Amino acid sequence: MILPEVLLSEEQILKRVAELGKQIKDDYNGQELVLICALRGGVIFMADLARQLDPLTTQLEFIKVSSYQGQESTGKLVFSGDIAMDIEGLNVLLVEDIIDTGLTIDLLIKHIMAKKPKDLKVCALLNKNKVKHIKIDYNGFDIPNNFVVGYGLDYNGKYRNLPYVGTLPY
Protein backbone atom coordinates (compact mmCIF):
# COMPACT_ATOMS: atom_id res chain seq x y z
CA MET A 1 0.00 0.00 0.00
CA ILE A 2 1.26 3.48 -0.90
CA LEU A 3 1.37 5.83 2.09
CA PRO A 4 -0.19 9.23 1.44
CA GLU A 5 1.86 12.40 1.81
CA VAL A 6 0.84 14.18 5.03
CA LEU A 7 -1.30 17.27 4.44
CA LEU A 8 -2.58 17.66 8.03
CA SER A 9 -0.84 15.88 10.88
CA GLU A 10 -2.62 14.05 13.68
CA GLU A 11 -1.51 16.81 16.08
CA GLN A 12 -2.90 19.57 13.84
CA ILE A 13 -6.22 17.77 13.50
CA LEU A 14 -6.67 17.02 17.20
CA LYS A 15 -5.77 20.61 18.13
CA ARG A 16 -8.33 21.98 15.68
CA VAL A 17 -11.02 19.51 16.79
CA ALA A 18 -10.50 20.69 20.40
CA GLU A 19 -10.85 24.32 19.25
CA LEU A 20 -14.05 23.51 17.35
CA GLY A 21 -15.39 21.67 20.39
CA LYS A 22 -14.79 24.68 22.63
CA GLN A 23 -16.50 26.99 20.16
CA ILE A 24 -19.53 24.68 19.89
CA LYS A 25 -19.76 24.30 23.69
CA ASP A 26 -19.64 28.08 24.08
CA ASP A 27 -22.30 28.61 21.39
CA TYR A 28 -24.73 26.03 22.79
CA ASN A 29 -23.97 26.88 26.45
CA GLY A 30 -25.63 23.93 28.17
CA GLN A 31 -28.35 23.26 25.58
CA GLU A 32 -28.88 19.75 24.26
CA LEU A 33 -27.42 19.01 20.85
CA VAL A 34 -27.93 16.24 18.30
CA LEU A 35 -24.87 15.46 16.18
CA ILE A 36 -25.69 13.93 12.81
CA CYS A 37 -22.76 12.30 11.07
CA ALA A 38 -22.62 11.68 7.36
CA LEU A 39 -21.28 8.13 7.15
CA ARG A 40 -18.75 6.73 6.69
CA GLY A 41 -16.14 9.41 6.31
CA GLY A 42 -17.25 11.63 9.18
CA VAL A 43 -17.39 9.00 11.93
CA ILE A 44 -13.84 9.44 13.27
CA PHE A 45 -14.18 13.22 13.23
CA MET A 46 -17.56 13.07 14.98
CA ALA A 47 -16.25 10.70 17.67
CA ASP A 48 -13.33 13.01 18.47
CA LEU A 49 -15.56 16.10 18.33
CA ALA A 50 -18.25 14.57 20.57
CA ARG A 51 -15.66 13.88 23.28
CA GLN A 52 -14.75 17.57 23.21
CA LEU A 53 -18.35 18.60 23.91
CA ASP A 54 -18.51 17.34 27.49
CA PRO A 55 -20.49 18.45 29.53
CA LEU A 56 -23.05 19.22 26.79
CA THR A 57 -25.79 16.63 26.55
CA THR A 58 -25.40 15.20 23.07
CA GLN A 59 -27.05 12.50 21.05
CA LEU A 60 -25.35 10.87 18.09
CA GLU A 61 -27.18 10.01 14.88
CA PHE A 62 -26.01 8.74 11.52
CA ILE A 63 -27.09 9.24 7.93
CA LYS A 64 -25.59 7.52 4.91
CA VAL A 65 -25.13 9.34 1.62
CA SER A 66 -22.39 8.89 -0.95
CA SER A 67 -21.42 10.27 -4.32
CA TYR A 68 -17.84 9.10 -4.86
CA GLN A 69 -16.37 6.24 -6.81
CA GLY A 70 -12.59 6.19 -6.62
CA GLN A 71 -11.28 9.76 -6.69
CA GLU A 72 -14.19 11.28 -8.61
CA SER A 73 -17.67 12.39 -7.66
CA THR A 74 -20.23 10.52 -9.71
CA GLY A 75 -22.51 13.57 -9.63
CA LYS A 76 -25.28 11.32 -8.30
CA LEU A 77 -26.12 10.75 -4.67
CA VAL A 78 -26.87 7.40 -3.17
CA PHE A 79 -28.99 7.89 -0.06
CA SER A 80 -28.92 4.61 1.84
CA GLY A 81 -29.73 5.28 5.48
CA ASP A 82 -31.70 7.90 7.41
CA ILE A 83 -31.49 9.01 11.02
CA ALA A 84 -33.57 7.02 13.48
CA MET A 85 -34.75 9.75 15.86
CA ASP A 86 -37.27 12.57 15.59
CA ILE A 87 -35.30 15.84 15.56
CA GLU A 88 -38.22 18.25 15.34
CA GLY A 89 -37.59 21.20 17.67
CA LEU A 90 -34.02 20.09 18.53
CA ASN A 91 -30.63 21.73 18.00
CA VAL A 92 -28.81 19.81 15.28
CA LEU A 93 -25.18 19.90 14.21
CA LEU A 94 -24.47 18.22 10.87
CA VAL A 95 -20.94 16.81 11.05
CA GLU A 96 -19.20 16.32 7.69
CA ASP A 97 -15.73 15.08 6.90
CA ILE A 98 -15.27 17.20 3.77
CA ILE A 99 -17.17 19.70 1.68
CA ASP A 100 -16.10 19.38 -1.92
CA THR A 101 -18.64 19.81 -4.74
CA GLY A 102 -21.46 20.81 -2.37
CA LEU A 103 -23.79 18.16 -3.78
CA THR A 104 -23.89 16.01 -0.64
CA ILE A 105 -24.11 18.84 1.89
CA ASP A 106 -26.90 20.54 -0.10
CA LEU A 107 -28.96 17.35 -0.05
CA LEU A 108 -28.30 16.74 3.63
CA ILE A 109 -29.26 20.28 4.67
CA LYS A 110 -32.54 20.10 2.72
CA HIS A 111 -33.29 16.62 4.06
CA ILE A 112 -32.65 17.58 7.68
CA MET A 113 -34.48 20.92 7.44
CA ALA A 114 -37.57 19.02 6.26
CA LYS A 115 -37.55 17.32 9.69
CA LYS A 116 -38.03 20.77 11.36
CA PRO A 117 -35.13 21.06 13.78
CA LYS A 118 -35.01 24.10 16.06
CA ASP A 119 -31.58 24.94 14.71
CA LEU A 120 -29.26 23.40 12.10
CA LYS A 121 -25.58 24.21 11.85
CA VAL A 122 -22.82 22.63 9.78
CA CYS A 123 -19.43 21.50 11.08
CA ALA A 124 -16.91 20.33 8.48
CA LEU A 125 -13.40 19.09 9.11
CA LEU A 126 -12.23 19.95 5.59
CA ASN A 127 -13.41 22.52 3.07
CA LYS A 128 -12.12 22.75 -0.48
CA ASN A 129 -13.75 26.19 -0.89
CA LYS A 130 -15.46 25.24 -4.15
CA VAL A 131 -18.92 25.98 -2.81
CA LYS A 132 -19.58 29.58 -1.81
CA HIS A 133 -23.31 29.31 -1.09
CA ILE A 134 -22.93 26.78 1.75
CA LYS A 135 -22.58 28.31 5.20
CA ILE A 136 -20.09 26.33 7.26
CA ASP A 137 -20.67 27.37 10.85
CA TYR A 138 -17.66 25.46 12.19
CA ASN A 139 -14.86 25.03 9.66
CA GLY A 140 -11.87 22.87 10.48
CA PHE A 141 -9.43 23.48 7.64
CA ASP A 142 -9.49 25.01 4.18
CA ILE A 143 -7.52 22.70 1.92
CA PRO A 144 -6.38 22.70 -1.71
CA ASN A 145 -8.40 20.92 -4.36
CA ASN A 146 -6.54 17.61 -3.92
CA PHE A 147 -8.02 14.19 -3.33
CA VAL A 148 -7.43 13.42 0.35
CA VAL A 149 -7.57 10.31 2.52
CA GLY A 150 -7.12 9.44 6.16
CA TYR A 151 -8.91 10.38 9.39
CA GLY A 152 -12.07 8.74 8.06
CA LEU A 153 -11.71 9.65 4.40
CA ASP A 154 -11.05 6.83 1.98
CA TYR A 155 -10.00 5.76 -1.45
CA ASN A 156 -12.21 2.79 -2.39
CA GLY A 157 -12.59 1.86 1.28
CA LYS A 158 -8.89 2.11 2.16
CA TYR A 159 -6.91 4.60 4.29
CA ARG A 160 -9.80 5.57 6.64
CA ASN A 161 -7.81 4.43 9.69
CA LEU A 162 -4.85 6.78 9.16
CA PRO A 163 -4.55 9.30 12.03
CA TYR A 164 -3.68 12.11 9.60
CA VAL A 165 -5.07 13.57 6.36
CA GLY A 166 -2.89 12.99 3.32
CA THR A 167 -2.81 13.13 -0.45
CA LEU A 168 -2.21 10.20 -2.75
CA PRO A 169 0.12 10.41 -5.72
CA TYR A 170 -1.75 10.13 -9.01
mmCIF file of C-alpha atoms in Angstrom:
data_model
loop_
_atom_site.group_PDB
_atom_site.id
_atom_site.type_symbol
_atom_site.label_atom_id
_atom_site.label_comp_id
_atom_site.label_asym_id
_atom_site.label_seq_id
_atom_site.Cartn_x
_atom_site.Cartn_y
_atom_site.Cartn_z
ATOM 1 C CA MET A 1 0.000 0.000 0.000
ATOM 2 C CA ILE A 2 1.263 3.483 -0.902
ATOM 3 C CA LEU A 3 1.374 5.829 2.088
ATOM 4 C CA PRO A 4 -0.189 9.231 1.443
ATOM 5 C CA GLU A 5 1.860 12.398 1.810
ATOM 6 C CA VAL A 6 0.836 14.185 5.027
ATOM 7 C CA LEU A 7 -1.301 17.274 4.439
ATOM 8 C CA LEU A 8 -2.582 17.656 8.025
ATOM 9 C CA SER A 9 -0.836 15.876 10.884
ATOM 10 C CA GLU A 10 -2.617 14.048 13.682
ATOM 11 C CA GLU A 11 -1.509 16.807 16.076
ATOM 12 C CA GLN A 12 -2.901 19.568 13.839
ATOM 13 C CA ILE A 13 -6.218 17.767 13.499
ATOM 14 C CA LEU A 14 -6.667 17.019 17.205
ATOM 15 C CA LYS A 15 -5.769 20.606 18.132
ATOM 16 C CA ARG A 16 -8.327 21.983 15.682
ATOM 17 C CA VAL A 17 -11.018 19.511 16.792
ATOM 18 C CA ALA A 18 -10.499 20.694 20.398
ATOM 19 C CA GLU A 19 -10.850 24.323 19.253
ATOM 20 C CA LEU A 20 -14.051 23.514 17.354
ATOM 21 C CA GLY A 21 -15.394 21.665 20.391
ATOM 22 C CA LYS A 22 -14.785 24.677 22.635
ATOM 23 C CA GLN A 23 -16.499 26.992 20.156
ATOM 24 C CA ILE A 24 -19.530 24.683 19.886
ATOM 25 C CA LYS A 25 -19.757 24.302 23.686
ATOM 26 C CA ASP A 26 -19.642 28.084 24.080
ATOM 27 C CA ASP A 27 -22.297 28.606 21.393
ATOM 28 C CA TYR A 28 -24.727 26.030 22.793
ATOM 29 C CA ASN A 29 -23.973 26.882 26.452
ATOM 30 C CA GLY A 30 -25.631 23.934 28.171
ATOM 31 C CA GLN A 31 -28.353 23.258 25.577
ATOM 32 C CA GLU A 32 -28.878 19.749 24.258
ATOM 33 C CA LEU A 33 -27.420 19.006 20.848
ATOM 34 C CA VAL A 34 -27.931 16.241 18.295
ATOM 35 C CA LEU A 35 -24.867 15.459 16.183
ATOM 36 C CA ILE A 36 -25.693 13.927 12.814
ATOM 37 C CA CYS A 37 -22.761 12.299 11.070
ATOM 38 C CA ALA A 38 -22.621 11.677 7.357
ATOM 39 C CA LEU A 39 -21.278 8.133 7.154
ATOM 40 C CA ARG A 40 -18.753 6.729 6.693
ATOM 41 C CA GLY A 41 -16.136 9.413 6.309
ATOM 42 C CA GLY A 42 -17.248 11.625 9.180
ATOM 43 C CA VAL A 43 -17.393 8.997 11.934
ATOM 44 C CA ILE A 44 -13.837 9.437 13.267
ATOM 45 C CA PHE A 45 -14.184 13.223 13.229
ATOM 46 C CA MET A 46 -17.564 13.068 14.978
ATOM 47 C CA ALA A 47 -16.254 10.700 17.674
ATOM 48 C CA ASP A 48 -13.333 13.008 18.471
ATOM 49 C CA LEU A 49 -15.559 16.096 18.330
ATOM 50 C CA ALA A 50 -18.252 14.565 20.569
ATOM 51 C CA ARG A 51 -15.663 13.879 23.279
ATOM 52 C CA GLN A 52 -14.746 17.571 23.209
ATOM 53 C CA LEU A 53 -18.353 18.597 23.913
ATOM 54 C CA ASP A 54 -18.506 17.339 27.493
ATOM 55 C CA PRO A 55 -20.494 18.451 29.532
ATOM 56 C CA LEU A 56 -23.051 19.221 26.788
ATOM 57 C CA THR A 57 -25.786 16.630 26.549
ATOM 58 C CA THR A 58 -25.402 15.205 23.069
ATOM 59 C CA GLN A 59 -27.046 12.503 21.048
ATOM 60 C CA LEU A 60 -25.351 10.870 18.087
ATOM 61 C CA GLU A 61 -27.180 10.012 14.881
ATOM 62 C CA PHE A 62 -26.011 8.736 11.518
ATOM 63 C CA ILE A 63 -27.088 9.239 7.931
ATOM 64 C CA LYS A 64 -25.591 7.523 4.910
ATOM 65 C CA VAL A 65 -25.128 9.345 1.620
ATOM 66 C CA SER A 66 -22.386 8.892 -0.953
ATOM 67 C CA SER A 67 -21.422 10.271 -4.316
ATOM 68 C CA TYR A 68 -17.841 9.096 -4.859
ATOM 69 C CA GLN A 69 -16.374 6.240 -6.812
ATOM 70 C CA GLY A 70 -12.593 6.185 -6.624
ATOM 71 C CA GLN A 71 -11.280 9.760 -6.690
ATOM 72 C CA GLU A 72 -14.187 11.279 -8.612
ATOM 73 C CA SER A 73 -17.668 12.390 -7.657
ATOM 74 C CA THR A 74 -20.229 10.519 -9.711
ATOM 75 C CA GLY A 75 -22.508 13.570 -9.634
ATOM 76 C CA LYS A 76 -25.276 11.320 -8.301
ATOM 77 C CA LEU A 77 -26.123 10.753 -4.671
ATOM 78 C CA VAL A 78 -26.870 7.395 -3.168
ATOM 79 C CA PHE A 79 -28.994 7.888 -0.062
ATOM 80 C CA SER A 80 -28.919 4.609 1.837
ATOM 81 C CA GLY A 81 -29.733 5.280 5.480
ATOM 82 C CA ASP A 82 -31.697 7.905 7.408
ATOM 83 C CA ILE A 83 -31.492 9.015 11.023
ATOM 84 C CA ALA A 84 -33.569 7.020 13.484
ATOM 85 C CA MET A 85 -34.746 9.748 15.862
ATOM 86 C CA ASP A 86 -37.271 12.571 15.594
ATOM 87 C CA ILE A 87 -35.300 15.843 15.557
ATOM 88 C CA GLU A 88 -38.221 18.253 15.338
ATOM 89 C CA GLY A 89 -37.587 21.196 17.666
ATOM 90 C CA LEU A 90 -34.025 20.091 18.530
ATOM 91 C CA ASN A 91 -30.627 21.732 18.002
ATOM 92 C CA VAL A 92 -28.814 19.812 15.283
ATOM 93 C CA LEU A 93 -25.184 19.899 14.208
ATOM 94 C CA LEU A 94 -24.473 18.215 10.872
ATOM 95 C CA VAL A 95 -20.935 16.810 11.046
ATOM 96 C CA GLU A 96 -19.198 16.315 7.693
ATOM 97 C CA ASP A 97 -15.727 15.076 6.897
ATOM 98 C CA ILE A 98 -15.269 17.195 3.768
ATOM 99 C CA ILE A 99 -17.165 19.705 1.685
ATOM 100 C CA ASP A 100 -16.101 19.379 -1.924
ATOM 101 C CA THR A 101 -18.638 19.805 -4.737
ATOM 102 C CA GLY A 102 -21.465 20.807 -2.374
ATOM 103 C CA LEU A 103 -23.795 18.160 -3.775
ATOM 104 C CA THR A 104 -23.892 16.008 -0.637
ATOM 105 C CA ILE A 105 -24.113 18.839 1.889
ATOM 106 C CA ASP A 106 -26.901 20.537 -0.095
ATOM 107 C CA LEU A 107 -28.963 17.351 -0.049
ATOM 108 C CA LEU A 108 -28.301 16.742 3.634
ATOM 109 C CA ILE A 109 -29.264 20.283 4.668
ATOM 110 C CA LYS A 110 -32.542 20.100 2.724
ATOM 111 C CA HIS A 111 -33.288 16.615 4.057
ATOM 112 C CA ILE A 112 -32.649 17.580 7.680
ATOM 113 C CA MET A 113 -34.481 20.917 7.445
ATOM 114 C CA ALA A 114 -37.572 19.023 6.261
ATOM 115 C CA LYS A 115 -37.547 17.323 9.689
ATOM 116 C CA LYS A 116 -38.031 20.772 11.357
ATOM 117 C CA PRO A 117 -35.126 21.056 13.785
ATOM 118 C CA LYS A 118 -35.013 24.104 16.060
ATOM 119 C CA ASP A 119 -31.581 24.939 14.708
ATOM 120 C CA LEU A 120 -29.265 23.401 12.102
ATOM 121 C CA LYS A 121 -25.582 24.209 11.846
ATOM 122 C CA VAL A 122 -22.819 22.626 9.779
ATOM 123 C CA CYS A 123 -19.433 21.504 11.081
ATOM 124 C CA ALA A 124 -16.909 20.331 8.484
ATOM 125 C CA LEU A 125 -13.403 19.090 9.109
ATOM 126 C CA LEU A 126 -12.225 19.953 5.591
ATOM 127 C CA ASN A 127 -13.407 22.519 3.065
ATOM 128 C CA LYS A 128 -12.124 22.748 -0.485
ATOM 129 C CA ASN A 129 -13.750 26.188 -0.893
ATOM 130 C CA LYS A 130 -15.456 25.245 -4.148
ATOM 131 C CA VAL A 131 -18.925 25.981 -2.813
ATOM 132 C CA LYS A 132 -19.582 29.578 -1.813
ATOM 133 C CA HIS A 133 -23.310 29.306 -1.092
ATOM 134 C CA ILE A 134 -22.928 26.779 1.753
ATOM 135 C CA LYS A 135 -22.579 28.311 5.199
ATOM 136 C CA ILE A 136 -20.093 26.329 7.260
ATOM 137 C CA ASP A 137 -20.672 27.365 10.852
ATOM 138 C CA TYR A 138 -17.664 25.458 12.189
ATOM 139 C CA ASN A 139 -14.859 25.033 9.662
ATOM 140 C CA GLY A 140 -11.873 22.865 10.481
ATOM 141 C CA PHE A 141 -9.428 23.482 7.636
ATOM 142 C CA ASP A 142 -9.494 25.008 4.176
ATOM 143 C CA ILE A 143 -7.517 22.699 1.917
ATOM 144 C CA PRO A 144 -6.381 22.700 -1.714
ATOM 145 C CA ASN A 145 -8.403 20.915 -4.360
ATOM 146 C CA ASN A 146 -6.544 17.609 -3.920
ATOM 147 C CA PHE A 147 -8.023 14.185 -3.325
ATOM 148 C CA VAL A 148 -7.426 13.424 0.352
ATOM 149 C CA VAL A 149 -7.572 10.308 2.515
ATOM 150 C CA GLY A 150 -7.122 9.440 6.162
ATOM 151 C CA TYR A 151 -8.905 10.384 9.395
ATOM 152 C CA GLY A 152 -12.069 8.744 8.059
ATOM 153 C CA LEU A 153 -11.705 9.652 4.397
ATOM 154 C CA ASP A 154 -11.048 6.825 1.981
ATOM 155 C CA TYR A 155 -10.004 5.761 -1.455
ATOM 156 C CA ASN A 156 -12.212 2.795 -2.394
ATOM 157 C CA GLY A 157 -12.590 1.856 1.278
ATOM 158 C CA LYS A 158 -8.887 2.114 2.156
ATOM 159 C CA TYR A 159 -6.913 4.603 4.291
ATOM 160 C CA ARG A 160 -9.798 5.571 6.642
ATOM 161 C CA ASN A 161 -7.806 4.435 9.689
ATOM 162 C CA LEU A 162 -4.847 6.781 9.162
ATOM 163 C CA PRO A 163 -4.547 9.299 12.032
ATOM 164 C CA TYR A 164 -3.682 12.111 9.598
ATOM 165 C CA VAL A 165 -5.072 13.566 6.355
ATOM 166 C CA GLY A 166 -2.889 12.987 3.320
ATOM 167 C CA THR A 167 -2.809 13.126 -0.447
ATOM 168 C CA LEU A 168 -2.212 10.196 -2.754
ATOM 169 C CA PRO A 169 0.121 10.406 -5.717
ATOM 170 C CA TYR A 170 -1.747 10.129 -9.012
#
